[in-house]
Amino acid sequence: MASNNKSNGFEDLLPVMANKLGGEGLIKELCNGFELLMDKDKGVITLDSLRKNAALLGLQDMKEDELVSMMNEGDLDRDGALTQMEFCVLMFRLSPELMEESWFWLEEALQHELDNNNNNNFSF
């Protein structure tokens, strides 16, 4: 289910990735994206590391004000950097279609857990 939504100049490909990779695969890819963008010494994404590494994720055309805006929007604790969790939350927030689908995945995961628990609880 491809999307033509654009946010900050990039096409919303997360729903396509999610459909192809599944929930766990998508999270793994987001973690890989975080590692590409992060400052290796600090273990977080800084504005400087985002500037230097944005092209690795196809974000080379983003303007300085867009990079700053992205950092500000994702920096939930206002420490000037993005942790892995903040980055993943930001990617979901920038993908309206994925936010809608995430409720479906949550329900599916909970149902799977309930089914597993019911199968593992035998009554005699």
PDB file of C-alpha atoms in Angstrom:
ATOM      1  CA  MET A   1       0.000   0.000   0.000  1.00  0.00           C
ATOM      2  CA  ALA A   2       2.164   2.824  -1.295  1.00  0.00           C
ATOM      3  CA  SER A   3       1.606   6.362  -0.162  1.00  0.00           C
ATOM      4  CA  ASN A   4       2.167   9.624  -1.921  1.00  0.00           C
ATOM      5  CA  ASN A   5       2.166  11.644   1.308  1.00  0.00           C
ATOM      6  CA  LYS A   6       5.125  13.954   1.561  1.00  0.00           C
ATOM      7  CA  SER A   7       6.445  15.386   4.801  1.00  0.00           C
ATOM      8  CA  ASN A   8       9.492  17.624   4.924  1.00  0.00           C
ATOM      9  CA  GLY A   9      10.203  16.795   1.286  1.00  0.00           C
ATOM     10  CA  PHE A  10      10.383  13.013   1.355  1.00  0.00           C
ATOM     11  CA  GLU A  11       7.928  10.399   0.202  1.00  0.00           C
ATOM     12  CA  ASP A  12       6.338   8.395   2.988  1.00  0.00           C
ATOM     13  CA  LEU A  13       7.808   4.947   2.324  1.00  0.00           C
ATOM     14  CA  LEU A  14       7.403   3.574   5.851  1.00  0.00           C
ATOM     15  CA  PRO A  15       4.017   1.970   5.129  1.00  0.00           C
ATOM     16  CA  VAL A  16       5.511   0.199   2.104  1.00  0.00           C
ATOM     17  CA  MET A  17       8.425  -1.008   4.223  1.00  0.00           C
ATOM     18  CA  ALA A  18       6.077  -2.098   7.002  1.00  0.00           C
ATOM     19  CA  ASN A  19       3.917  -4.113   4.625  1.00  0.00           C
ATOM     20  CA  LYS A  20       6.979  -5.761   3.123  1.00  0.00           C
ATOM     21  CA  LEU A  21       8.995  -6.350   6.308  1.00  0.00           C
ATOM     22  CA  GLY A  22       6.340  -6.667   9.011  1.00  0.00           C
ATOM     23  CA  GLY A  23       6.477  -4.908  12.350  1.00  0.00           C
ATOM     24  CA  GLU A  24       9.713  -6.422  13.632  1.00  0.00           C
ATOM     25  CA  GLY A  25      11.474  -5.952  10.305  1.00  0.00           C
ATOM     26  CA  LEU A  26      10.428  -2.301  10.174  1.00  0.00           C
ATOM     27  CA  ILE A  27      11.749  -1.644  13.682  1.00  0.00           C
ATOM     28  CA  LYS A  28      15.034  -3.323  12.720  1.00  0.00           C
ATOM     29  CA  GLU A  29      15.314  -1.081   9.641  1.00  0.00           C
ATOM     30  CA  LEU A  30      14.546   2.016  11.731  1.00  0.00           C
ATOM     31  CA  CYS A  31      17.308   0.985  14.130  1.00  0.00           C
ATOM     32  CA  ASN A  32      19.673   0.577  11.170  1.00  0.00           C
ATOM     33  CA  GLY A  33      18.682   4.047   9.941  1.00  0.00           C
ATOM     34  CA  PHE A  34      19.373   5.465  13.387  1.00  0.00           C
ATOM     35  CA  GLU A  35      22.838   3.920  13.417  1.00  0.00           C
ATOM     36  CA  LEU A  36      23.619   5.423  10.003  1.00  0.00           C
ATOM     37  CA  LEU A  37      22.650   8.908  11.169  1.00  0.00           C
ATOM     38  CA  MET A  38      24.052   8.869  14.688  1.00  0.00           C
ATOM     39  CA  ASP A  39      27.246  10.411  15.956  1.00  0.00           C
ATOM     40  CA  LYS A  40      29.334   7.283  16.581  1.00  0.00           C
ATOM     41  CA  ASP A  41      31.111   8.798  19.593  1.00  0.00           C
ATOM     42  CA  LYS A  42      27.969  10.074  21.325  1.00  0.00           C
ATOM     43  CA  GLY A  43      25.544   7.285  20.380  1.00  0.00           C
ATOM     44  CA  VAL A  44      22.797   9.769  19.444  1.00  0.00           C
ATOM     45  CA  ILE A  45      21.798  11.757  16.374  1.00  0.00           C
ATOM     46  CA  THR A  46      23.032  15.325  16.594  1.00  0.00           C
ATOM     47  CA  LEU A  47      22.276  18.106  14.147  1.00  0.00           C
ATOM     48  CA  ASP A  48      25.859  17.820  12.922  1.00  0.00           C
ATOM     49  CA  SER A  49      25.653  14.043  12.408  1.00  0.00           C
ATOM     50  CA  LEU A  50      22.304  14.481  10.654  1.00  0.00           C
ATOM     51  CA  ARG A  51      23.866  17.032   8.294  1.00  0.00           C
ATOM     52  CA  LYS A  52      26.842  14.766   7.569  1.00  0.00           C
ATOM     53  CA  ASN A  53      24.919  11.523   7.115  1.00  0.00           C
ATOM     54  CA  ALA A  54      21.517  12.565   5.715  1.00  0.00           C
ATOM     55  CA  ALA A  55      22.487  11.531   2.172  1.00  0.00           C
ATOM     56  CA  LEU A  56      22.842   7.920   3.363  1.00  0.00           C
ATOM     57  CA  LEU A  57      19.052   7.812   3.779  1.00  0.00           C
ATOM     58  CA  GLY A  58      18.185   9.860   0.714  1.00  0.00           C
ATOM     59  CA  LEU A  59      17.734  13.101   2.652  1.00  0.00           C
ATOM     60  CA  GLN A  60      20.544  15.007   0.924  1.00  0.00           C
ATOM     61  CA  ASP A  61      18.116  17.578  -0.512  1.00  0.00           C
ATOM     62  CA  MET A  62      16.799  18.663   2.876  1.00  0.00           C
ATOM     63  CA  LYS A  63      17.515  22.290   3.674  1.00  0.00           C
ATOM     64  CA  GLU A  64      19.145  23.421   6.908  1.00  0.00           C
ATOM     65  CA  ASP A  65      15.862  24.708   8.344  1.00  0.00           C
ATOM     66  CA  GLU A  66      14.201  21.358   7.564  1.00  0.00           C
ATOM     67  CA  LEU A  67      16.991  19.464   9.354  1.00  0.00           C
ATOM     68  CA  VAL A  68      16.694  21.782  12.365  1.00  0.00           C
ATOM     69  CA  SER A  69      12.909  21.381  12.341  1.00  0.00           C
ATOM     70  CA  MET A  70      13.264  17.597  12.192  1.00  0.00           C
ATOM     71  CA  MET A  71      15.633  17.628  15.161  1.00  0.00           C
ATOM     72  CA  ASN A  72      13.376  19.949  17.158  1.00  0.00           C
ATOM     73  CA  GLU A  73      10.285  17.878  16.450  1.00  0.00           C
ATOM     74  CA  GLY A  74      11.950  14.624  17.453  1.00  0.00           C
ATOM     75  CA  ASP A  75      13.887  15.873  20.476  1.00  0.00           C
ATOM     76  CA  LEU A  76      11.316  15.025  23.122  1.00  0.00           C
ATOM     77  CA  ASP A  77      13.578  15.613  26.126  1.00  0.00           C
ATOM     78  CA  ARG A  78      15.059  18.815  24.632  1.00  0.00           C
ATOM     79  CA  ASP A  79      18.680  17.763  25.106  1.00  0.00           C
ATOM     80  CA  GLY A  80      19.663  18.717  21.547  1.00  0.00           C
ATOM     81  CA  ALA A  81      20.003  15.133  20.284  1.00  0.00           C
ATOM     82  CA  LEU A  82      17.815  12.220  19.203  1.00  0.00           C
ATOM     83  CA  THR A  83      18.023   8.920  21.017  1.00  0.00           C
ATOM     84  CA  GLN A  84      17.094   5.756  19.175  1.00  0.00           C
ATOM     85  CA  MET A  85      13.605   5.835  20.732  1.00  0.00           C
ATOM     86  CA  GLU A  86      13.089   9.500  19.815  1.00  0.00           C
ATOM     87  CA  PHE A  87      14.175   8.759  16.238  1.00  0.00           C
ATOM     88  CA  CYS A  88      11.746   5.840  15.891  1.00  0.00           C
ATOM     89  CA  VAL A  89       8.881   7.870  17.372  1.00  0.00           C
ATOM     90  CA  LEU A  90       9.703  10.716  14.974  1.00  0.00           C
ATOM     91  CA  MET A  91       9.670   8.408  11.961  1.00  0.00           C
ATOM     92  CA  PHE A  92       6.234   7.105  12.956  1.00  0.00           C
ATOM     93  CA  ARG A  93       4.950  10.642  13.570  1.00  0.00           C
ATOM     94  CA  LEU A  94       6.149  11.748  10.136  1.00  0.00           C
ATOM     95  CA  SER A  95       4.178   8.902   8.575  1.00  0.00           C
ATOM     96  CA  PRO A  96       0.435   9.545   9.018  1.00  0.00           C
ATOM     97  CA  GLU A  97      -0.504   6.335   7.216  1.00  0.00           C
ATOM     98  CA  LEU A  98       1.816   4.301   9.400  1.00  0.00           C
ATOM     99  CA  MET A  99       0.338   5.841  12.555  1.00  0.00           C
ATOM    100  CA  GLU A 100      -3.095   4.628  11.477  1.00  0.00           C
ATOM    101  CA  GLU A 101      -1.774   1.149  10.699  1.00  0.00           C
ATOM    102  CA  SER A 102       0.154   0.914  13.982  1.00  0.00           C
ATOM    103  CA  TRP A 103      -3.107   0.389  15.885  1.00  0.00           C
ATOM    104  CA  PHE A 104      -3.793  -2.642  13.711  1.00  0.00           C
ATOM    105  CA  TRP A 105      -0.307  -4.050  14.436  1.00  0.00           C
ATOM    106  CA  LEU A 106      -0.712  -3.445  18.157  1.00  0.00           C
ATOM    107  CA  GLU A 107      -4.024  -5.301  18.190  1.00  0.00           C
ATOM    108  CA  GLU A 108      -2.513  -8.118  16.114  1.00  0.00           C
ATOM    109  CA  ALA A 109       0.484  -8.432  18.472  1.00  0.00           C
ATOM    110  CA  LEU A 110      -1.753  -8.446  21.550  1.00  0.00           C
ATOM    111  CA  GLN A 111      -3.991 -11.099  20.023  1.00  0.00           C
ATOM    112  CA  HIS A 112      -0.923 -13.212  19.206  1.00  0.00           C
ATOM    113  CA  GLU A 113       0.282 -12.923  22.818  1.00  0.00           C
ATOM    114  CA  LEU A 114      -3.157 -13.834  24.153  1.00  0.00           C
ATOM    115  CA  ASP A 115      -3.333 -16.840  21.856  1.00  0.00           C
ATOM    116  CA  ASN A 116       0.134 -17.971  22.972  1.00  0.00           C
ATOM    117  CA  ASN A 117      -0.770 -17.570  26.628  1.00  0.00           C
ATOM    118  CA  ASN A 118      -4.018 -19.509  26.168  1.00  0.00           C
ATOM    119  CA  ASN A 119      -2.173 -22.336  24.405  1.00  0.00           C
ATOM    120  CA  ASN A 120       0.466 -22.514  27.161  1.00  0.00           C
ATOM    121  CA  ASN A 121      -2.025 -22.600  30.049  1.00  0.00           C
ATOM    122  CA  PHE A 122      -3.308 -26.152  30.249  1.00  0.00           C
ATOM    123  CA  SER A 123      -6.041 -27.034  32.739  1.00  0.00           C
ATOM    124  CA  PHE A 124      -6.283 -30.535  34.128  1.00  0.00           C
TER     125      PHE A 124
END
